[in-house]
Structure formats: C-alpha cells, structure tokens
C-alpha cells in the first residue's frame, strides 16, 4: 500500500497491518459465479451512471465537471483499503501529536512499535466487521493513488460494495435490479452533494481537524478506546452483562469547543444522510417499480433488533447515531421542501453559514425562519 504518512503517524498505528488483518478476517461474500460477478459489476456501473441524471434532475443541483469524481465498484477488502487510506490521512495530525507526547528513546520507541502493531490488528478487526455491512460510501479524504483514483481538484470517490449489495438483496428477497438502482440513487446523492458543493469537503475536513486539534488525550487512552471496540468484537463482554452506556469512539475526552464542533458535524451528517434518503425515495417511484416493497423491508432490517454483540458494537462505533441521522435528517429535508420547495431547500448549500444547526435539524421551521427571513406564519411559494 502506498505510504501516506510519516514515521510518526505510522508508529502509533501500523496501517499496513490493519489492512492485512482486516483482509484476512473479512467474511466471504455471497456465492456467485465469475460471469455473475462480472454482470453485477457492469450493472452497478450502469445504474450509477443513470442515477446521475435522475438525482441531478430531482435535486436541481448542478455539478462542476472539474470536481467530478469516479465510481468504484469494490469488494470488501477494497472498501477496507480505501477507508484505511482515509483514516490515515485524517488522523495523521492527532497521531503526530500523540507520538510527540510519547517521548523519545529506545524504551518509548519499542513500546510504540509494539503498540502500533497491536492497534493495527485491533483496527483491522473492526474494519473487517464493518466491511460486510456497508452497501456504498462516498469516501472523501483518501488522496488519489493508482488504486484509488479521484478528481484532480477535489479528491473523493464513490464506492459501491458489490458483495454486500448482493447479500442484502438476497436477504430481503427483493428484485435485484430494482434494489441495485435504489442503492445507487442514495449513494449518487452523496456524490452529487460533494461535486455540486465544492466547499463542502474542505468544510468537513476543517471541522474534523479542529476537533482533533482540541483533543488532549494521551496515547494510552486513545488506544484503549480501540481496544474496547475490539474486545466487544471478540465477545469480551459477558452475555448477561448490562449495557453500561459506554461512549462511542468519537466521544474522546471532549472540551467545550469539541462538543460544539461535534454538534455541527452531527447536524451536517444528518443533513447529508437525510437528503440522500429523501432523494432516493423521491426518485424511486418513477424508476424503481418495487420501491415501496424495498423501502419497507429495508427499514425493517435497519430497525430490527440485532444480537447483543452487534448492538454493543453499534453503540461503540457510533452506528446507532447514524441510524438517527437518517431518520432526523430525512424529516428535516421533507419539512423544508414542503415549506419552501426544492429551490428554497437548496439554499442550504450556499455556504457553511446556511447549514442547519443540530437544533434546527430537530426544528426545521427555525432554519426556514433564519435562512429565508420568514416566520412560521409567512409562506413562500415553492
């Protein structure tokens, strides 16, 4: 794998070992013949291309060809490699800072090397778990390489995880062609968000880096969070033990400034996920004949009670929060579009100042009042 960080960052986490571990532990995908696999990949590419026109017409968001990004149909190890590259890039400043705190000399260096390998293994365990659950993702931060092409100016690429899409369509017993297009509509919406709003990537990266700069945590505390997650994955919690309300990995020791940043990031992610859900269901009836059946079965799967281990991991990794983001964000988008129309909603993409706050996600009328300068009693034609 191409080296993306200096020795300091590599010392805290052995990224190559994380990839190797995840690749070794990743679950095999559903059984398909070689010809079937080729046909599935080709169809996903066609659906992704068709989704561009559907999504852009429905959202009225114009994309800039200079910021256009590639669509990559990947397997589970391919998803792991892309995300490790992204994590490595985003976490490099924090890991450099923790490496400086660790001190110098042969003792700390040896402990760091050992700790980096341990953390690499444990991170790989987590990624192997997640790699079988993600249908698609707009990966934003990994720099362009031969294996991870990206737009020359903006970075980013859309990942469609073919084995997982096939696994879920079979599990739900839905029409495969319809389900694949439905998934592509959701993921293409994310791609459109970033290609039509060029400042969005830099804004998110800036918020994340501000959060990390505020992090005052020693290396052992940070690594312990990763180990907690890995122990949960390995069944470390006794079956009868109650959920202790433990914190997710993103909830490191937070300063007041970090809590403010996290609230803004939560609002943005709710907007992006809710917008994608709103668009996929809005476009769906015109192009996906069985969209109602797919949505009903998918929602049941999303909300279905999972095993204790799965629930513990979802909490630790913040996946329970992601489910709330889909729900709350979709309600926000729907309420705003109902009030001011799609063009009125699209003012959300004007600048970071027009993004909704976490409070406004819960109260869309407050965003409308702030951005459109209108009270609840005044109405603007869509």
CSV table of C-alpha atoms in Angstrom, one decimal:
chain,number,residue,atom,x,y,z
A,1,UNK,CA,0.0,0.0,0.0
A,2,UNK,CA,1.3,3.5,-0.8
A,3,UNK,CA,2.8,5.3,2.1
A,4,UNK,CA,0.7,8.2,3.1
A,5,UNK,CA,2.1,9.4,6.4
A,6,UNK,CA,5.4,9.9,8.1
A,7,UNK,CA,7.1,7.6,10.6
A,8,UNK,CA,5.5,9.4,13.5
A,9,UNK,CA,2.0,8.6,12.4
A,10,UNK,CA,2.9,5.0,11.4
A,11,UNK,CA,4.3,4.4,14.9
A,12,UNK,CA,1.0,4.8,16.6
A,13,UNK,CA,-1.0,2.6,14.2
A,14,UNK,CA,0.5,0.0,11.9
A,15,UNK,CA,-1.8,0.8,8.9
A,16,UNK,CA,-0.5,-1.9,6.7
A,17,UNK,CA,-1.1,-4.5,9.4
A,18,UNK,CA,-4.6,-3.1,9.8
A,19,UNK,CA,-5.3,-3.7,6.1
A,20,UNK,CA,-3.7,-7.2,6.3
A,21,UNK,CA,-5.7,-8.2,9.4
A,22,UNK,CA,-9.0,-7.0,8.0
A,23,UNK,CA,-8.4,-8.7,4.7
A,24,UNK,CA,-7.6,-11.9,6.4
A,25,UNK,CA,-10.6,-11.8,8.7
A,26,UNK,CA,-13.2,-10.4,6.3
A,27,UNK,CA,-16.2,-12.6,5.8
A,28,UNK,CA,-16.6,-14.3,2.4
A,29,UNK,CA,-19.2,-12.7,0.2
A,30,UNK,CA,-22.3,-14.4,-1.2
A,31,UNK,CA,-21.6,-17.2,-3.7
A,32,UNK,CA,-21.7,-16.0,-7.3
A,33,UNK,CA,-20.1,-17.4,-10.5
A,34,UNK,CA,-17.4,-15.4,-12.3
A,35,UNK,CA,-19.9,-14.5,-15.0
A,36,UNK,CA,-22.5,-13.4,-12.5
A,37,UNK,CA,-19.9,-11.2,-10.7
A,38,UNK,CA,-18.9,-9.5,-14.0
A,39,UNK,CA,-22.6,-8.9,-14.8
A,40,UNK,CA,-23.3,-7.4,-11.3
A,41,UNK,CA,-20.3,-5.1,-11.5
A,42,UNK,CA,-21.4,-3.9,-15.0
A,43,UNK,CA,-25.0,-3.4,-13.9
A,44,UNK,CA,-23.9,-1.3,-10.8
A,45,UNK,CA,-21.8,0.9,-13.1
A,46,UNK,CA,-24.8,1.4,-15.4
A,47,UNK,CA,-27.1,2.2,-12.5
A,48,UNK,CA,-24.5,4.6,-11.0
A,49,UNK,CA,-24.4,6.4,-14.4
A,50,UNK,CA,-28.1,6.5,-14.8
A,51,UNK,CA,-28.5,7.8,-11.2
A,52,UNK,CA,-26.5,10.9,-12.0
A,53,UNK,CA,-29.2,12.2,-14.3
A,54,UNK,CA,-32.1,11.1,-12.0
A,55,UNK,CA,-30.5,12.7,-8.9
A,56,UNK,CA,-29.4,15.9,-10.5
A,57,UNK,CA,-32.8,16.5,-12.2
A,58,UNK,CA,-34.7,15.8,-8.9
A,59,UNK,CA,-32.4,17.9,-6.6
A,60,UNK,CA,-31.8,20.6,-9.2
A,61,UNK,CA,-28.1,20.6,-8.1
A,62,UNK,CA,-25.7,21.3,-10.9
A,63,UNK,CA,-22.3,19.7,-10.7
A,64,UNK,CA,-18.9,21.0,-11.9
A,65,UNK,CA,-17.0,18.7,-14.2
A,66,UNK,CA,-13.8,19.9,-12.6
A,67,UNK,CA,-15.0,18.3,-9.3
A,68,UNK,CA,-16.4,15.2,-10.8
A,69,UNK,CA,-15.3,12.0,-9.0
A,70,UNK,CA,-15.1,8.4,-10.1
A,71,UNK,CA,-17.4,5.5,-9.2
A,72,UNK,CA,-15.5,2.4,-8.0
A,73,UNK,CA,-17.3,-1.0,-7.6
A,74,UNK,CA,-15.2,-2.8,-4.9
A,75,UNK,CA,-15.2,-5.9,-2.8
A,76,UNK,CA,-14.9,-5.9,1.0
A,77,UNK,CA,-11.0,-5.8,1.0
A,78,UNK,CA,-11.2,-2.9,-1.5
A,79,UNK,CA,-13.5,-1.0,0.9
A,80,UNK,CA,-11.1,-1.6,3.8
A,81,UNK,CA,-8.1,-0.3,1.8
A,82,UNK,CA,-10.0,2.9,0.9
A,83,UNK,CA,-11.1,3.6,4.4
A,84,UNK,CA,-7.7,2.9,5.9
A,85,UNK,CA,-6.2,5.4,3.5
A,86,UNK,CA,-8.9,7.9,4.5
A,87,UNK,CA,-8.4,7.3,8.2
A,88,UNK,CA,-4.6,7.6,7.9
A,89,UNK,CA,-4.9,11.0,6.2
A,90,UNK,CA,-7.4,12.5,8.6
A,91,UNK,CA,-5.9,11.1,11.8
A,92,UNK,CA,-2.3,12.0,10.9
A,93,UNK,CA,-2.2,15.3,12.9
A,94,UNK,CA,-3.6,13.7,16.0
A,95,UNK,CA,-1.3,10.7,15.8
A,96,UNK,CA,1.7,13.0,15.3
A,97,UNK,CA,0.7,14.9,18.4
A,98,UNK,CA,0.4,11.8,20.5
A,99,UNK,CA,3.7,10.5,19.2
A,100,UNK,CA,5.4,13.7,20.4
A,101,UNK,CA,3.8,13.1,23.9
A,102,UNK,CA,5.1,9.6,24.0
A,103,UNK,CA,8.6,10.8,24.3
A,104,UNK,CA,11.9,9.6,22.7
A,105,UNK,CA,14.5,7.0,23.4
A,106,UNK,CA,14.6,3.2,22.9
A,107,UNK,CA,12.0,2.4,25.5
A,108,UNK,CA,9.2,4.5,24.2
A,109,UNK,CA,10.1,3.7,20.6
A,110,UNK,CA,9.9,-0.1,21.3
A,111,UNK,CA,6.6,0.3,23.2
A,112,UNK,CA,5.3,2.4,20.3
A,113,UNK,CA,6.2,-0.2,17.7
A,114,UNK,CA,4.6,-2.9,19.7
A,115,UNK,CA,1.5,-0.7,20.4
A,116,UNK,CA,1.3,0.2,16.8
A,117,UNK,CA,1.1,-3.4,15.8
A,118,UNK,CA,-1.4,-4.2,18.5
A,119,UNK,CA,-3.6,-1.3,17.4
A,120,UNK,CA,-3.2,-2.2,13.7
A,121,UNK,CA,-4.5,-5.7,14.5
A,122,UNK,CA,-7.4,-4.4,16.5
A,123,UNK,CA,-8.3,-1.7,13.9
A,124,UNK,CA,-8.3,-4.4,11.3
A,125,UNK,CA,-10.7,-6.5,13.4
A,126,UNK,CA,-13.1,-3.5,13.5
A,127,UNK,CA,-12.8,-2.8,9.8
A,128,UNK,CA,-13.4,-6.5,8.9
A,129,UNK,CA,-16.7,-6.3,10.9
A,130,UNK,CA,-17.8,-3.1,9.2
A,131,UNK,CA,-16.8,-4.2,5.7
A,132,UNK,CA,-19.7,-6.6,5.5
A,133,UNK,CA,-22.3,-4.0,6.4
A,134,UNK,CA,-21.6,-1.1,4.1
A,135,UNK,CA,-23.5,-1.0,0.8
A,136,UNK,CA,-21.9,2.1,-0.5
A,137,UNK,CA,-20.0,5.1,0.6
A,138,UNK,CA,-18.7,8.5,-0.7
A,139,UNK,CA,-15.1,8.3,0.6
A,140,UNK,CA,-13.9,11.8,0.9
A,141,UNK,CA,-10.4,12.2,2.3
A,142,UNK,CA,-8.0,9.5,0.9
A,143,UNK,CA,-5.5,11.0,-1.5
A,144,UNK,CA,-5.6,9.8,-5.1
A,145,UNK,CA,-3.5,6.8,-5.9
A,146,UNK,CA,-3.5,4.3,-8.8
A,147,UNK,CA,-5.8,2.0,-6.8
A,148,UNK,CA,-8.0,5.0,-5.6
A,149,UNK,CA,-8.5,7.4,-8.4
A,150,UNK,CA,-10.1,10.7,-7.7
A,151,UNK,CA,-10.9,14.0,-9.3
A,152,UNK,CA,-7.8,16.2,-9.8
A,153,UNK,CA,-9.0,19.1,-7.7
A,154,UNK,CA,-11.4,17.8,-5.0
A,155,UNK,CA,-10.4,14.2,-4.2
A,156,UNK,CA,-13.1,11.7,-3.2
A,157,UNK,CA,-14.6,8.7,-4.9
A,158,UNK,CA,-17.9,6.8,-4.7
A,159,UNK,CA,-17.6,3.2,-3.5
A,160,UNK,CA,-20.2,0.6,-4.2
A,161,UNK,CA,-19.6,-2.6,-2.3
A,162,UNK,CA,-20.9,-5.3,-4.6
A,163,UNK,CA,-20.8,-8.3,-2.3
A,164,UNK,CA,-22.8,-6.5,0.4
A,165,UNK,CA,-25.4,-5.3,-2.1
A,166,UNK,CA,-26.0,-8.8,-3.4
A,167,UNK,CA,-26.1,-10.2,0.2
A,168,UNK,CA,-28.8,-7.7,1.3
A,169,UNK,CA,-30.9,-8.1,-1.8
A,170,UNK,CA,-31.0,-11.8,-1.3
A,171,UNK,CA,-31.6,-11.5,2.4
A,172,UNK,CA,-34.6,-9.1,1.8
A,173,UNK,CA,-35.8,-11.2,-1.2
A,174,UNK,CA,-36.4,-8.2,-3.4
A,175,UNK,CA,-36.0,-7.7,-7.1
A,176,UNK,CA,-32.2,-7.4,-7.6
A,177,UNK,CA,-32.2,-4.9,-10.4
A,178,UNK,CA,-34.5,-2.6,-8.6
A,179,UNK,CA,-32.5,-2.8,-5.3
A,180,UNK,CA,-29.2,-2.1,-7.0
A,181,UNK,CA,-30.6,1.0,-8.7
A,182,UNK,CA,-32.2,2.1,-5.4
A,183,UNK,CA,-28.9,1.8,-3.6
A,184,UNK,CA,-27.1,3.7,-6.4
A,185,UNK,CA,-29.7,6.6,-6.1
A,186,UNK,CA,-28.8,7.0,-2.4
A,187,UNK,CA,-25.0,6.9,-3.0
A,188,UNK,CA,-25.2,9.1,-6.1
A,189,UNK,CA,-26.9,11.7,-4.0
A,190,UNK,CA,-23.9,11.8,-1.7
A,191,UNK,CA,-21.6,12.1,-4.8
A,192,UNK,CA,-23.7,15.0,-6.1
A,193,UNK,CA,-23.6,16.7,-2.7
A,194,UNK,CA,-19.8,16.9,-2.8
A,195,UNK,CA,-19.4,17.5,-6.6
A,196,UNK,CA,-22.1,20.3,-6.7
A,197,UNK,CA,-20.9,21.9,-3.5
A,198,UNK,CA,-17.1,22.2,-3.8
A,199,UNK,CA,-16.6,23.9,-0.4
A,200,UNK,CA,-18.3,21.0,1.5
A,201,UNK,CA,-15.3,18.7,1.6
A,202,UNK,CA,-13.0,21.4,2.8
A,203,UNK,CA,-15.5,22.5,5.4
A,204,UNK,CA,-15.9,19.0,6.8
A,205,UNK,CA,-12.1,18.4,6.9
A,206,UNK,CA,-11.7,21.7,8.7
A,207,UNK,CA,-14.2,20.8,11.3
A,208,UNK,CA,-12.7,17.4,11.8
A,209,UNK,CA,-9.2,18.8,12.1
A,210,UNK,CA,-10.4,21.5,14.6
A,211,UNK,CA,-11.9,18.7,16.7
A,212,UNK,CA,-8.7,16.7,16.6
A,213,UNK,CA,-6.6,19.8,17.4
A,214,UNK,CA,-8.7,20.2,20.6
A,215,UNK,CA,-8.1,16.6,21.6
A,216,UNK,CA,-6.0,16.4,24.8
A,217,UNK,CA,-5.7,12.7,25.2
A,218,UNK,CA,-2.6,10.6,25.9
A,219,UNK,CA,-1.9,7.7,23.6
A,220,UNK,CA,-2.9,5.0,26.0
A,221,UNK,CA,-6.4,6.5,26.4
A,222,UNK,CA,-6.9,6.7,22.6
A,223,UNK,CA,-5.6,3.2,22.0
A,224,UNK,CA,-7.8,1.9,24.9
A,225,UNK,CA,-10.9,3.1,23.0
A,226,UNK,CA,-9.8,1.0,20.0
A,227,UNK,CA,-9.2,-2.0,22.3
A,228,UNK,CA,-12.6,-1.7,23.9
A,229,UNK,CA,-14.2,-1.9,20.5
A,230,UNK,CA,-12.0,-4.9,19.5
A,231,UNK,CA,-12.8,-6.7,22.8
A,232,UNK,CA,-16.5,-6.2,22.1
A,233,UNK,CA,-16.0,-7.7,18.6
A,234,UNK,CA,-14.2,-10.7,20.2
A,235,UNK,CA,-17.1,-11.2,22.6
A,236,UNK,CA,-15.3,-9.6,25.5
A,237,UNK,CA,-18.5,-8.6,27.3
A,238,UNK,CA,-20.2,-11.4,29.2
A,239,UNK,CA,-23.5,-12.3,27.8
A,240,UNK,CA,-25.5,-11.3,30.8
A,241,UNK,CA,-23.8,-8.0,31.5
A,242,UNK,CA,-25.9,-4.9,31.0
A,243,UNK,CA,-25.0,-2.1,28.6
A,244,UNK,CA,-23.0,0.3,30.7
A,245,UNK,CA,-23.9,3.3,28.5
A,246,UNK,CA,-20.3,3.4,27.3
A,247,UNK,CA,-19.2,6.1,24.9
A,248,UNK,CA,-18.5,5.7,21.2
A,249,UNK,CA,-15.1,6.1,19.7
A,250,UNK,CA,-15.8,9.7,18.6
A,251,UNK,CA,-16.5,10.6,22.2
A,252,UNK,CA,-13.0,11.1,23.3
A,253,UNK,CA,-12.3,13.4,26.2
A,254,UNK,CA,-14.2,16.5,24.9
A,255,UNK,CA,-13.6,20.1,25.6
A,256,UNK,CA,-16.5,22.6,25.3
A,257,UNK,CA,-15.1,23.5,21.9
A,258,UNK,CA,-15.1,19.9,20.8
A,259,UNK,CA,-18.7,19.5,21.9
A,260,UNK,CA,-19.7,22.5,19.7
A,261,UNK,CA,-17.8,21.0,16.8
A,262,UNK,CA,-19.3,17.6,17.2
A,263,UNK,CA,-22.8,19.2,17.3
A,264,UNK,CA,-22.1,20.9,14.0
A,265,UNK,CA,-20.7,17.7,12.5
A,266,UNK,CA,-23.7,15.8,13.6
A,267,UNK,CA,-26.0,18.3,12.0
A,268,UNK,CA,-24.2,18.2,8.7
A,269,UNK,CA,-24.1,14.4,8.7
A,270,UNK,CA,-27.8,14.3,9.5
A,271,UNK,CA,-28.5,16.7,6.6
A,272,UNK,CA,-26.4,14.6,4.1
A,273,UNK,CA,-27.8,11.2,5.1
A,274,UNK,CA,-31.4,12.5,5.3
A,275,UNK,CA,-31.1,14.3,2.0
A,276,UNK,CA,-29.9,11.0,0.4
A,277,UNK,CA,-32.8,9.1,1.8
A,278,UNK,CA,-35.3,11.7,0.7
A,279,UNK,CA,-33.9,11.8,-2.8
A,280,UNK,CA,-33.8,8.0,-3.2
A,281,UNK,CA,-37.4,7.7,-2.2
A,282,UNK,CA,-38.5,10.7,-4.2
A,283,UNK,CA,-36.9,9.5,-7.4
A,284,UNK,CA,-37.7,5.8,-6.7
A,285,UNK,CA,-41.3,5.6,-7.8
A,286,UNK,CA,-40.5,6.8,-11.3
A,287,UNK,CA,-37.6,4.4,-12.0
A,288,UNK,CA,-37.8,1.6,-9.4
A,289,UNK,CA,-41.1,-0.3,-9.7
A,290,UNK,CA,-40.8,-2.1,-6.4
A,291,UNK,CA,-39.5,0.8,-4.4
A,292,UNK,CA,-42.3,0.6,-1.7
A,293,UNK,CA,-41.5,-3.1,-1.0
A,294,UNK,CA,-37.8,-2.4,-0.9
A,295,UNK,CA,-38.2,0.6,1.5
A,296,UNK,CA,-40.5,-1.3,3.8
A,297,UNK,CA,-38.2,-4.4,4.0
A,298,UNK,CA,-35.1,-2.3,4.3
A,299,UNK,CA,-36.5,-0.2,7.1
A,300,UNK,CA,-37.5,-3.4,9.0
A,301,UNK,CA,-33.9,-4.7,8.5
A,302,UNK,CA,-32.4,-1.3,9.7
A,303,UNK,CA,-34.5,-1.2,12.8
A,304,UNK,CA,-34.6,-4.9,13.6
A,305,UNK,CA,-33.2,-5.9,16.9
A,306,UNK,CA,-29.7,-7.3,16.5
A,307,UNK,CA,-27.6,-9.6,18.7
A,308,UNK,CA,-26.2,-8.2,21.9
A,309,UNK,CA,-22.7,-8.1,20.4
A,310,UNK,CA,-24.0,-6.2,17.3
A,311,UNK,CA,-25.9,-3.7,19.4
A,312,UNK,CA,-22.8,-3.1,21.7
A,313,UNK,CA,-20.6,-2.5,18.6
A,314,UNK,CA,-23.2,-0.2,17.0
A,315,UNK,CA,-23.1,1.9,20.1
A,316,UNK,CA,-19.4,1.9,20.5
A,317,UNK,CA,-18.8,2.7,16.8
A,318,UNK,CA,-21.5,5.4,16.8
A,319,UNK,CA,-23.7,3.4,14.3
A,320,UNK,CA,-26.8,3.9,16.5
A,321,UNK,CA,-26.3,7.6,16.0
A,322,UNK,CA,-26.0,7.1,12.2
A,323,UNK,CA,-29.5,5.5,12.2
A,324,UNK,CA,-30.9,8.6,14.0
A,325,UNK,CA,-29.2,10.8,11.4
A,326,UNK,CA,-31.1,9.0,8.6
A,327,UNK,CA,-34.4,9.5,10.4
A,328,UNK,CA,-34.0,13.0,11.7
A,329,UNK,CA,-32.3,14.3,8.6
A,330,UNK,CA,-35.0,13.0,6.3
A,331,UNK,CA,-37.6,14.6,8.4
A,332,UNK,CA,-35.8,17.9,8.2
A,333,UNK,CA,-35.4,17.8,4.4
A,334,UNK,CA,-39.0,16.8,3.9
A,335,UNK,CA,-40.3,19.6,6.1
A,336,UNK,CA,-38.2,22.2,4.5
A,337,UNK,CA,-39.1,21.2,0.9
A,338,UNK,CA,-42.7,21.1,1.9
A,339,UNK,CA,-42.4,24.6,3.2
A,340,UNK,CA,-40.2,26.4,0.6
A,341,UNK,CA,-39.8,23.9,-2.3
A,342,UNK,CA,-36.6,22.3,-3.6
A,343,UNK,CA,-35.0,25.6,-4.7
A,344,UNK,CA,-35.7,27.0,-1.3
A,345,UNK,CA,-34.2,24.0,0.4
A,346,UNK,CA,-31.1,24.2,-1.8
A,347,UNK,CA,-30.1,27.4,-0.1
A,348,UNK,CA,-28.7,25.0,2.5
A,349,UNK,CA,-25.7,24.6,0.1
A,350,UNK,CA,-24.9,28.3,-0.2
A,351,UNK,CA,-22.2,28.4,2.5
A,352,UNK,CA,-21.3,26.9,5.9
A,353,UNK,CA,-23.4,29.6,7.4
A,354,UNK,CA,-26.6,28.2,5.8
A,355,UNK,CA,-26.1,24.7,7.0
A,356,UNK,CA,-28.6,23.7,9.7
A,357,UNK,CA,-27.6,23.6,13.3
A,358,UNK,CA,-28.2,20.5,15.4
A,359,UNK,CA,-31.2,22.3,17.0
A,360,UNK,CA,-32.6,23.3,13.5
A,361,UNK,CA,-32.4,19.6,12.3
A,362,UNK,CA,-35.0,19.0,15.1
A,363,UNK,CA,-36.9,22.2,14.3
A,364,UNK,CA,-36.9,22.8,10.6
A,365,UNK,CA,-39.1,25.9,10.9
A,366,UNK,CA,-36.2,27.6,12.8
A,367,UNK,CA,-33.9,27.0,9.8
A,368,UNK,CA,-36.5,28.3,7.4
A,369,UNK,CA,-37.0,31.4,9.6
A,370,UNK,CA,-33.3,32.1,9.8
A,371,UNK,CA,-32.3,31.5,6.2
A,372,UNK,CA,-35.4,32.7,4.4
A,373,UNK,CA,-36.1,35.5,6.9
A,374,UNK,CA,-39.7,34.4,7.4
A,375,UNK,CA,-41.7,33.4,10.5
A,376,UNK,CA,-43.9,30.3,10.8
A,377,UNK,CA,-46.9,32.3,9.8
A,378,UNK,CA,-45.4,33.6,6.5
A,379,UNK,CA,-45.4,31.3,3.4
A,380,UNK,CA,-43.2,31.5,0.4
A,381,UNK,CA,-44.2,29.9,-2.9
A,382,UNK,CA,-42.1,26.9,-3.8
